[in-house]
Coordinates of C-alpha atoms and ligand atoms in Angstrom, one line a residue:
X978 CA -22.1 28.5 108.1
X979 CA -18.6 27.7 108.6
X980 CA -17.2 24.8 106.4
X981 CA -14.3 23.1 105.1
X982 CA -13.8 22.7 101.4
X983 CA -12.5 19.3 100.3
X984 CA -10.2 19.8 96.6
X985 CA -10.7 16.9 94.7
X986 CA -7.6 15.6 93.3
X987 CA -9.1 12.1 91.5
X988 CA -9.0 10.2 95.4
X989 CA -11.8 7.4 95.3
X990 CA -12.4 8.8 98.5
X991 CA -12.9 12.4 98.3
X992 CA -16.5 12.0 99.4
X993 CA -15.8 9.8 102.3
X994 CA -13.7 12.7 103.6
X995 CA -17.0 15.3 103.2
X996 CA -19.1 12.8 105.0
X997 CA -16.7 12.2 107.9
X998 CA -16.4 16.2 108.3
X999 CA -20.4 16.9 107.5
X1000 CA -20.9 14.0 110.5
X1001 CA -18.8 16.1 112.8
X1002 CA -21.9 18.4 112.4
X1003 CA -19.4 20.8 110.4
X1004 CA -20.4 21.8 106.7
X1005 CA -18.6 20.4 104.0
X1006 CA -18.0 20.5 100.4
X1007 CA -16.4 18.5 97.4
X1008 CA -14.7 21.2 94.8
X1009 CA -12.1 20.5 91.9
X1010 CA -8.8 21.2 92.4
X1011 CA -9.0 24.0 90.3
X1012 CA -11.6 25.9 92.1
X1013 CA -11.6 29.6 92.2
X1014 CA -10.3 31.9 94.8
X1015 CA -13.2 32.7 96.2
X1016 CA -14.3 29.7 96.9
X1017 CA -11.6 29.2 98.7
X1018 CA -10.5 32.4 100.4
X1019 CA -13.8 33.2 101.9
X1020 CA -14.5 33.6 105.7
X1021 CA -16.6 30.6 105.8
X1022 CA -13.9 28.5 104.8
X1023 CA -12.5 27.6 107.9
X1024 CA -10.1 24.5 106.3
X1025 CA -8.9 23.0 103.2
X1026 CA -8.5 19.5 102.4
X1027 CA -6.1 18.2 99.8
X1028 CA -7.6 14.7 98.9
X1029 CA -6.0 11.6 98.0
X1030 CA -5.7 10.7 94.4
X1031 CA -3.5 7.7 91.7
X1032 CA -1.4 10.3 90.0
X1033 CA 2.3 11.2 90.5
X1034 CA 3.2 14.9 91.8
X1035 CA 5.7 15.2 89.5
X1036 CA 3.8 14.3 86.2
X1037 CA 3.3 16.9 83.9
X1038 CA -0.7 16.2 83.7
X1039 CA -0.8 15.3 87.5
X1040 CA -3.8 17.3 88.8
X1041 CA -2.3 20.4 90.9
X1042 CA -3.6 23.9 92.6
X1043 CA -2.2 27.4 92.4
X1044 CA 0.8 28.0 95.1
X1045 CA -1.2 31.0 96.1
X1046 CA -3.6 28.7 98.1
X1047 CA -0.5 28.6 100.8
X1048 CA -0.5 32.2 101.5
X1049 CA -4.4 32.4 101.8
X1050 CA -4.3 32.2 106.0
X1051 CA -6.7 29.0 105.8
X1052 CA -5.3 25.9 107.3
X1053 CA -4.9 23.0 105.2
X1054 CA -4.6 19.4 105.5
X1055 CA -3.0 16.9 102.8
X1056 CA -4.1 13.4 102.5
X1057 CA -1.5 11.0 100.5
X1058 CA -1.8 12.4 97.2
X1059 CA -2.3 15.4 98.7
X1060 CA 0.4 15.2 101.2
X1061 CA 2.7 14.7 98.1
X1062 CA 1.9 17.6 96.8
X1063 CA 2.0 20.4 99.5
X1064 CA 6.1 19.1 99.8
X1065 CA 6.1 19.2 96.0
X1066 CA 4.6 22.5 95.6
X1067 CA 6.4 24.3 98.5
X1068 CA 10.1 23.2 97.6
X1069 CA 9.9 19.5 99.2
X1070 CA 10.9 16.2 97.4
X1071 CA 8.4 13.4 96.1
X1072 CA 10.1 10.2 94.5
X1073 CA 8.5 6.8 93.3
X1074 CA 9.0 4.6 96.7
X1075 CA 11.1 1.7 97.0
X1076 CA 7.8 -0.5 97.5
X1077 CA 4.7 1.1 98.0
X1078 CA 2.6 0.7 101.1
X1079 CA -0.8 -1.0 100.9
X1080 CA -3.3 -1.7 103.4
X1081 CA -2.6 -1.2 107.4
X1082 CA 0.4 -0.2 108.4
X1083 CA 2.1 0.8 111.9
X1084 CA 2.9 4.6 112.1
X1085 CA 5.1 5.8 114.9
X1086 CA 4.1 9.1 116.2
X1087 CA 7.4 11.4 116.2
X1088 CA 5.9 14.7 117.5
X1089 CA 3.3 15.8 119.6
X1090 CA 1.7 17.6 116.4
X1091 CA -1.9 18.9 117.3
X1092 CA -3.4 17.1 114.5
X1093 CA -2.0 13.6 116.3
X1094 CA -3.2 14.6 119.4
X1095 CA -4.8 11.6 121.2
X1096 CA -3.0 9.2 119.5
X1097 CA -0.8 6.3 120.6
X1098 CA 2.9 6.6 120.2
X1099 CA 1.8 3.7 117.3
X1100 CA -1.1 3.4 115.5
X1101 CA -2.6 1.2 113.0
X1102 CA -3.2 3.3 109.8
X1103 CA -4.5 2.5 106.3
X1104 CA -2.1 3.1 103.4
X1105 CA -2.5 3.3 99.5
X1106 CA 0.5 4.7 97.5
X1107 CA 3.9 3.9 96.2
X1108 CA 5.1 7.7 95.7
X1109 CA 6.7 8.9 99.1
X1110 CA 7.9 12.5 100.4
X1111 CA 11.6 12.3 100.3
X1112 CA 12.5 16.1 101.6
X1113 CA 10.4 18.0 103.1
X1114 CA 10.5 22.2 102.6
X1115 CA 11.9 24.4 104.8
X1116 CA 10.0 25.2 107.8
X1117 CA 8.3 21.9 107.9
X1118 CA 8.7 19.1 110.3
X1119 CA 8.3 15.2 110.3
X1120 CA 5.2 14.4 112.8
X1121 CA 5.5 10.6 111.7
X1122 CA 7.0 7.7 110.2
X1123 CA 6.1 4.3 109.0
X1124 CA 9.1 1.3 107.7
X1125 CA 8.3 2.7 104.4
X1126 CA 7.8 6.5 104.6
X1127 CA 10.3 8.1 106.6
X1128 CA 8.0 11.2 106.1
X1129 CA 4.2 9.7 106.9
X1130 CA 3.3 13.3 108.4
X1131 CA 4.4 16.6 108.4
X1132 CA 3.4 20.0 109.5
X1133 CA 4.2 23.6 109.2
X1134 CA 3.0 24.5 112.6
X1135 CA 3.1 28.2 112.2
X1136 CA 1.3 28.2 108.7
X1137 CA -1.0 25.5 109.8
X1138 CA -0.2 23.1 106.8
X1139 CA -0.5 19.6 107.8
X1140 CA 0.2 16.3 105.5
X1141 CA -0.7 12.8 106.2
X1142 CA 0.4 9.9 104.1
X1143 CA -2.4 7.9 105.2
X1144 CA -5.8 8.0 104.9
X1145 CA -7.8 9.1 108.2
X1146 CA -11.2 8.9 106.3
X1147 CA -11.2 5.3 105.9
X1148 CA -12.4 2.9 109.1
X1149 CA -9.0 1.0 109.0
X1150 CA -7.4 3.7 109.8
X1151 CA -8.1 3.0 113.7
X1152 CA -8.2 6.8 115.1
X1153 CA -8.9 8.1 111.7
X1154 CA -11.5 9.9 112.6
X1155 CA -9.8 11.8 115.7
X1156 CA -7.5 13.1 113.2
X1157 CA -10.0 14.8 111.2
X1158 CA -11.5 15.9 114.2
X1159 CA -8.1 17.4 115.4
X1160 CA -7.8 19.6 112.2
X1161 CA -11.5 20.2 111.6
X1162 CA -12.2 21.6 115.4
X1163 CA -8.5 21.9 116.9
X1164 CA -6.4 23.4 113.7
X1165 CA -9.6 25.0 111.8
X1166 CA -12.1 25.7 115.1
X1167 CA -14.9 25.2 112.9
X1168 CA -18.5 25.4 114.7
X1169 CA -21.1 22.8 114.5
X1170 CA -23.6 24.2 112.7
X1171 CA -24.7 21.1 110.2
X1172 CA -27.3 19.8 112.3
X1173 CA -31.0 18.7 110.9
X1174 CA -32.5 21.7 112.1
X1175 CA -30.0 23.8 110.4
X1176 CA -30.2 22.3 106.9
X1177 CA -33.8 22.5 107.0
X1178 CA -33.9 26.3 107.8
X1179 CA -31.1 26.8 105.4
X1180 CA -32.9 25.3 102.9
X1181 CA -36.1 27.2 103.7
X1182 CA -34.4 30.5 103.7
X1183 CA -33.1 29.6 100.3
X1184 CA -36.5 28.6 99.3
X1185 CA -37.9 31.9 100.1
X1186 CA -35.4 33.8 98.4
X1187 CA -35.1 31.6 95.1
X1188 CA -39.2 30.6 94.5
X1189 CA -40.8 34.0 96.8
X1190 CA -44.1 34.5 95.2
X1191 CA -43.4 32.8 92.3
X1192 CA -45.4 29.4 91.2
X1193 CA -43.2 26.3 91.0
X1194 CA -43.9 22.8 89.8
X1195 CA -42.2 19.2 91.1
X1196 CA -42.3 16.0 89.6
X1197 CA -43.3 13.9 92.5
X1198 CA -42.2 10.1 91.7
X1199 CA -42.8 8.5 95.4
X1200 CA -39.0 8.5 96.0
X1201 CA -37.1 9.9 99.4
X1202 CA -35.8 12.6 97.3
X1203 CA -38.4 14.2 95.4
X1204 CA -41.2 13.8 98.1
X1205 CA -38.6 15.6 100.4
X1206 CA -37.8 18.4 98.3
X1207 CA -41.2 18.7 97.6
X1208 CA -42.6 18.8 101.6
X1209 CA -39.8 21.7 102.1
X1210 CA -41.2 23.7 99.3
X1211 CA -44.7 23.1 100.5
X1212 CA -43.8 24.5 103.7
X1213 CA -42.9 27.7 102.7
X1214 CA -44.6 28.0 99.1
X1215 CA -47.7 26.0 100.3
X1216 CA -50.5 26.6 97.1
X1217 CA -47.6 27.9 94.8
X1218 CA -46.1 24.7 94.6
X1219 CA -47.8 22.4 91.9
X1220 CA -46.7 18.4 93.0
X1221 CA -47.0 16.4 90.0
X1222 CA -47.4 12.7 90.4
X1223 CA -48.0 11.0 86.8
X1224 CA -49.5 7.6 86.7
X1225 CA -47.8 6.0 83.7
X1226 CA -49.3 2.2 84.1
X1227 CA -45.4 1.2 84.9
X1228 CA -45.9 2.2 88.6
X1229 CA -45.3 -0.4 91.4
X1230 CA -48.2 -2.2 93.2
X1231 CA -51.1 0.3 94.5
X1232 CA -47.8 3.0 94.3
X1233 CA -50.6 5.7 93.2
X1234 CA -52.7 4.7 96.1
X1235 CA -49.7 4.8 98.5
X1236 CA -48.5 8.3 97.2
X1237 CA -52.3 9.8 97.5
X1238 CA -52.4 8.5 100.7
X1239 CA -49.3 9.5 102.4
X1240 CA -49.5 13.0 100.9
X1241 CA -52.9 14.1 101.7
X1242 CA -51.5 14.2 104.9
X1243 CA -49.3 17.1 104.2
X1244 CA -51.7 19.6 102.7
X1245 CA -50.0 19.4 99.4
X1246 CA -51.3 20.8 95.9
X1247 CA -51.0 17.3 94.9
X1248 CA -51.9 16.4 91.2
X1249 CA -52.2 12.6 90.4
X1250 CA -52.4 12.8 86.7
X1251 CA -53.4 9.2 85.3
X1252 CA -52.0 8.6 82.2
X1253 CA -51.8 4.7 81.6
X1254 CA -53.8 4.5 78.3
X1255 CA -51.3 7.3 77.1
X1256 CA -48.0 5.5 78.0
X1257 CA -49.1 1.8 76.8
X1258 CA -50.4 3.4 73.5
X1259 CA -47.0 5.4 73.1
X1260 CA -45.2 2.0 73.6
X1261 CA -47.5 -0.3 71.4
X1262 CA -45.2 -1.7 68.9
X1263 CA -42.1 -1.0 70.5
X1264 CA -39.1 -3.7 71.3
X1265 CA -36.0 -1.9 71.2
X1266 CA -35.0 -1.1 75.0
X1267 CA -34.1 2.4 74.1
X1268 CA -36.8 3.5 72.0
X1269 CA -39.0 2.5 74.9
X1270 CA -37.2 4.7 76.9
X1271 CA -37.5 7.5 74.7
X1272 CA -40.9 7.2 74.3
X1273 CA -41.6 7.0 77.8
X1274 CA -39.4 10.4 78.2
X1275 CA -41.0 12.0 75.3
X1276 CA -44.6 11.5 76.8
X1277 CA -43.6 12.1 80.2
X1278 CA -42.3 15.6 79.0
X1279 CA -45.3 16.2 77.1
X1280 CA -47.5 15.3 80.2
X1281 CA -45.3 17.7 82.7
X1282 CA -45.1 20.6 80.0
X1283 CA -49.0 20.5 80.2
X1284 CA -49.2 20.1 83.9
X1285 CA -46.7 23.3 83.5
X1286 CA -48.5 25.5 82.0
X1287 CA -51.7 24.7 83.8
X1288 CA -50.3 25.5 87.0
X1289 CA -48.6 28.9 85.6
X1290 CA -45.5 27.5 86.8
X1291 CA -41.8 29.7 86.4
X1292 CA -39.7 27.2 88.5
X1293 CA -39.1 23.8 88.4
X1294 CA -38.2 22.5 91.4
X1295 CA -36.2 19.0 91.4
X1296 CA -34.6 16.3 94.1
X1297 CA -31.5 16.3 92.8
X1298 CA -28.9 15.5 95.4
X1299 CA -25.4 15.7 95.6
X1300 CA -24.5 12.1 94.3
X1301 CA -26.6 13.0 91.1
X1302 CA -24.6 16.0 90.7
X1303 CA -21.3 13.9 91.0
X1304 CA -22.4 11.7 88.5
X1305 CA -23.4 14.6 85.8
X1306 CA -20.4 16.7 86.8
X1307 CA -20.8 19.5 89.5
X1308 CA -23.3 22.1 87.9
X1309 CA -24.3 25.6 88.9
X1310 CA -27.8 24.8 90.8
X1311 CA -29.9 27.6 88.8
X1312 CA -29.1 26.8 85.2
X1313 CA -30.9 25.5 82.2
X1314 CA -33.0 22.4 82.8
X1315 CA -30.7 19.2 83.3
X1316 CA -32.0 16.0 81.8
X1317 CA -33.3 14.2 84.7
X1318 CA -32.6 10.5 84.5
X1319 CA -35.3 9.8 86.3
X1320 CA -38.0 11.1 83.7
X1321 CA -35.5 10.5 80.5
X1322 CA -35.2 14.1 79.7
X1323 CA -37.6 17.0 80.1
X1324 CA -37.3 19.3 77.1
X1325 CA -35.9 22.7 76.8
X1326 CA -39.2 24.0 75.4
X1327 CA -40.4 24.1 78.6
X1328 CA -38.2 26.7 79.6
X1329 CA -38.7 26.7 83.5
X1330 CA -35.8 27.2 85.5
X1331 CA -34.6 24.7 88.0
X1332 CA -34.1 25.2 91.1
X1333 CA -32.5 22.0 93.3
X1334 CA -33.1 22.5 97.1
X1335 CA -31.3 19.4 98.3
X1336 CA -28.3 19.9 96.3
X1337 CA -25.7 19.7 98.7
X1338 CA -27.2 17.0 100.7
X1339 CA -26.0 13.2 100.8
X1340 CA -28.7 10.4 100.5
X1341 CA -28.4 9.8 104.0
X1342 CA -29.0 13.2 105.1
X1343 CA -32.0 13.3 103.1
X1344 CA -33.2 10.4 105.1
X1345 CA -32.7 12.0 108.3
X1346 CA -34.2 15.4 107.2
X1347 CA -37.4 13.5 106.0
X1348 CA -37.5 11.6 109.5
X1349 CA -37.6 15.4 111.0
X1350 CA -39.9 15.9 108.6
X1351 CA -42.2 13.5 109.5
X1352 CA -42.4 11.8 106.5
X1353 CA -43.5 7.7 106.7
X1354 CA -40.9 4.9 106.7
X1355 CA -42.9 3.7 103.6
X1356 CA -41.2 6.8 101.6
X1357 CA -38.0 7.0 103.3
X1358 CA -36.6 3.4 102.9
X1359 CA -38.5 2.5 99.7
X1360 CA -36.3 1.0 97.0
X1361 CA -35.0 3.0 94.0
X1362 CA -37.0 2.6 91.2
X1363 CA -36.2 3.6 87.8
X1364 CA -37.5 6.6 86.1
X1365 CA -39.2 4.3 82.9
X1366 CA -40.7 1.9 85.5
X1367 CA -42.0 -1.6 85.0
X1368 CA -41.5 -0.8 81.4
X1369 CA -37.7 -1.6 81.5
X1370 CA -38.5 -5.0 83.2
X1371 CA -40.8 -6.1 80.3
X1372 CA -38.8 -7.9 77.4
X1373 CA -40.3 -7.0 74.5
X1374 CA -43.5 -5.4 73.7
X1375 CA -44.9 -3.9 76.5
X1376 CA -48.9 -4.2 77.3
X1377 CA -51.3 -3.3 80.0
X1378 CA -51.3 -7.3 81.1
X1379 CA -47.8 -7.9 81.0
X1380 CA -47.4 -4.7 83.3
X1381 CA -49.4 -6.4 85.6
X1382 CA -47.9 -9.7 85.9
X1383 CA -44.5 -7.5 86.7
X1384 CA -46.1 -5.5 89.4
X1385 CA -47.8 -8.6 91.0
X1386 CA -44.5 -10.7 90.7
X1387 CA -42.8 -7.7 92.2
X1388 CA -44.5 -7.4 94.7
X1389 CA -44.5 -11.0 96.1
X1390 CA -40.8 -10.8 96.2
X1391 CA -40.6 -7.5 98.0
X1392 CA -43.3 -9.2 100.3
X1393 CA -41.2 -12.2 100.9
X1394 CA -38.4 -10.0 101.7
X1395 CA -40.1 -7.8 104.1
X1396 CA -41.5 -10.4 106.3
X1397 CA -38.0 -12.0 106.8
X1398 CA -36.0 -8.9 107.2
X1399 CA -34.0 -8.7 104.1
X1400 CA -35.9 -5.6 102.5
X1401 CA -33.6 -3.1 103.9
X1402 CA -30.3 -5.3 103.6
X1403 CA -30.7 -5.1 99.9
X1404 CA -30.6 -2.4 97.1
X1405 CA -33.5 -3.0 94.6
X1406 CA -35.4 -6.4 94.3
X1407 CA -37.6 -7.2 91.4
X1408 CA -39.4 -9.3 88.8
X1409 CA -38.5 -9.2 85.3
X1410 CA -40.9 -10.4 82.5
X1411 CA -39.2 -12.5 79.5
X1412 CA -40.7 -13.1 76.4
X1413 CA -40.1 -16.6 75.9
X1414 CA -41.9 -19.5 76.9
X1415 CA -40.9 -23.0 78.5
X1416 CA -43.0 -25.9 79.3
X1417 CA -44.4 -26.7 82.6
X1418 CA -46.7 -29.1 84.5
X1419 CA -49.6 -27.6 86.3
X1420 CA -52.9 -29.3 87.9
X1421 CA -51.6 -32.5 85.7
X1422 CA -51.7 -30.5 82.6
X1423 CA -48.8 -29.9 80.4
X1424 CA -48.3 -25.8 80.2
X1425 CA -46.8 -23.7 78.0
X1426 CA -46.0 -20.0 79.6
X1427 CA -43.3 -17.1 80.4
X1428 CA -40.9 -17.3 82.8
X1429 CA -40.5 -15.0 85.6
X1430 CA -36.8 -13.7 86.5
X1431 CA -36.3 -13.1 90.4
X1432 CA -33.3 -9.9 90.5
X1433 CA -32.4 -9.0 93.9
X1434 CA -28.9 -7.1 94.1
X1435 CA -27.3 -5.8 96.5
X1436 CA -25.0 -2.3 96.3
X1437 CA -23.7 1.1 97.8
X1438 CA -23.9 3.2 95.0
X1439 CA -25.6 1.6 91.9
X1440 CA -22.1 2.0 90.3
X1441 CA -21.3 -2.0 91.3
X1442 CA -23.8 -4.5 92.3
X1443 CA -23.7 -8.4 93.6
X1444 CA -26.5 -10.8 93.1
X1445 CA -28.0 -11.2 96.7
X1446 CA -27.1 -14.7 98.2
X1447 CA -30.7 -15.1 99.7
X1448 CA -31.1 -18.1 101.3
X1449 CA -33.0 -21.2 98.9
X1450 CA -36.0 -21.5 101.1
X1451 CA -36.9 -17.8 100.9
X1452 CA -36.4 -18.4 97.1
X1453 CA -38.6 -21.3 97.1
X1454 CA -41.4 -19.3 98.9
X1455 CA -41.0 -16.7 96.1
X1456 CA -41.1 -19.1 93.6
X1457 CA -43.8 -21.0 94.4
X1458 CA -46.2 -17.8 95.1
X1459 CA -45.8 -16.4 91.6
X1460 CA -46.5 -19.7 90.0
X1461 CA -49.6 -20.0 92.5
X1462 CA -50.6 -16.6 92.2
X1463 CA -50.1 -15.7 88.6
X1464 CA -51.7 -18.2 86.3
X1465 CA -49.7 -16.8 83.3
X1466 CA -46.1 -17.8 84.8
X1467 CA -44.6 -21.7 85.0
X1468 CA -41.0 -20.9 85.8
X1469 CA -39.3 -18.8 88.1
X1470 CA -35.5 -18.1 87.4
X1471 CA -33.0 -16.2 89.6
X1472 CA -30.9 -14.1 88.1
X1473 CA -27.0 -14.8 89.8
X1474 CA -25.6 -11.8 87.3
X1475 CA -23.2 -9.2 89.1
X1476 CA -22.8 -5.7 88.0
X1477 CA -20.6 -5.6 85.7
X1478 CA -20.6 -7.3 83.4
X1479 CA -24.5 -7.4 83.6
X1480 CA -26.7 -4.1 84.8
X1481 CA -29.4 -4.2 87.5
X1482 CA -32.1 -3.9 85.2
X1483 CA -32.5 -6.0 82.3
X1484 CA -32.9 -2.9 79.7
Ligands
XMP1557 P1 -28.3 -0.3 86.3 O1 -29.8 -1.3 85.6 O2 -27.9 0.7 85.2 O3 -29.1 0.7 87.4 O4 -27.1 -1.1 86.8 C1 -28.6 1.2 88.1 C2 -29.7 2.1 89.5 O5 -30.1 2.7 88.6 C3 -31.6 2.7 88.3 N1 -31.8 3.2 86.9 C4 -32.6 4.5 86.5 N2 -32.9 5.1 87.7 N3 -34.2 6.4 85.8 C5 -34.0 6.4 87.2 O6 -34.4 6.7 87.9 C6 -34.0 5.4 84.7 O7 -33.6 5.8 83.7 C7 -32.9 4.2 85.6 N4 -32.3 3.1 84.6 C8 -31.7 2.3 85.8 C9 -31.8 1.5 88.9 O8 -33.1 0.7 89.0 C10 -30.9 0.7 89.7 O9 -31.2 1.1 90.9

């Protein structure tokens, strides 16, 4: 499949560039700036995009790449830092600008370059830089300028090397997509081969190669990633796949039933392990958050290990997606077991080969193909849920009774948000049970009971989050229902903390 490689020079928008290219229907991937030659000079690589970055090209420690790249004959587009780096490595000059350019800036097109095809004579573009290209290498010409950057765009048409100081990948650049399209199609001639059906077919072919006739196991959490990976593998290897769902007792309201119901339609070899008692036993007396996580992780791994042995599995299929790999540094896909953040780490003793069929996909691509696989919305749109489940939402010792309280309260919160169409607009919405008690008055009598914290957050990437500004009437409805329907609660508070400094979860 044709692809465009984004070389990462530390730009915060690297993955945004890759997303844009994929949205055009062309496969793209982000590689480190020192990626090996065979990954860059290969017939399927139709173009390279050098990302932006925060460094200065003239600093000794700044990220760079081999000059050889310019001789590969692959078209190159440099963006911001990438633009400066191309000039720098080819004998041009980059210096600190007199004043930086930050935000929306007017760009004047000076030369009708293929890259700038279809743009007006002046364009609004988004800038974020201090350094500027002062002098171009020989055989390069200026294509665009701004008031502060004489060389805001350049090209070496013969070698198909282009640079833009502005960021075409951000939406503030009005015709940014046009510039990227010009590069991807007009200059690189890439073919649109990245469609839902192509993704599914590619993965299916790969599953045949990677798993073949061997037996595999997958941990199903009820989330969209593991569910999609399971269905894709199931479509190819059928009964040789065992999907294991462990009910830890810390699951959401009726989650186990819904997993059972949903997957019965997919003819999946699903093994539901009801291990609530074992988990509550393992958590007895533990109050320290990390200890809780470890105890859950250990037990989960033991149970999974038992299930893998029973199934005779050699391969562990995981629903790891692109963003999970970004968090842990891009790793080769068939290496040793990656400590799965979702289950607290599976032990090496399992000796299973890990295979991650969704490793190249972004979340919304997973959602798209899961729709194509006719998975129900309740899985596709479900909020994320931490591996240790409700245990990290019960402050202090975990007991079955407390798990029941948080489960019920969280269900009420989710139900009220669904009724008001807010569920899909927020990242997560849940209850936390505090071990303290406070005085209340219920049915004319004094009560002395626990409070529930309502936590509703908005986030794009889980790295930062804001508490959701939910209308008071909805919060009031949630509060009233929780105290009415859960007799051991007499107070409800709303968590108004952002991340940072708080985290989304309480533990
Ligand atoms: P925090 O609390 O770190 O959470 O702000 C960010 C996101 O990660 C989820 N989370 C987890 N997910 N295993 C997971 O799979 C975990 O151990 C875990 N801890 C937190 C959290 O629910 C939120 O969406």
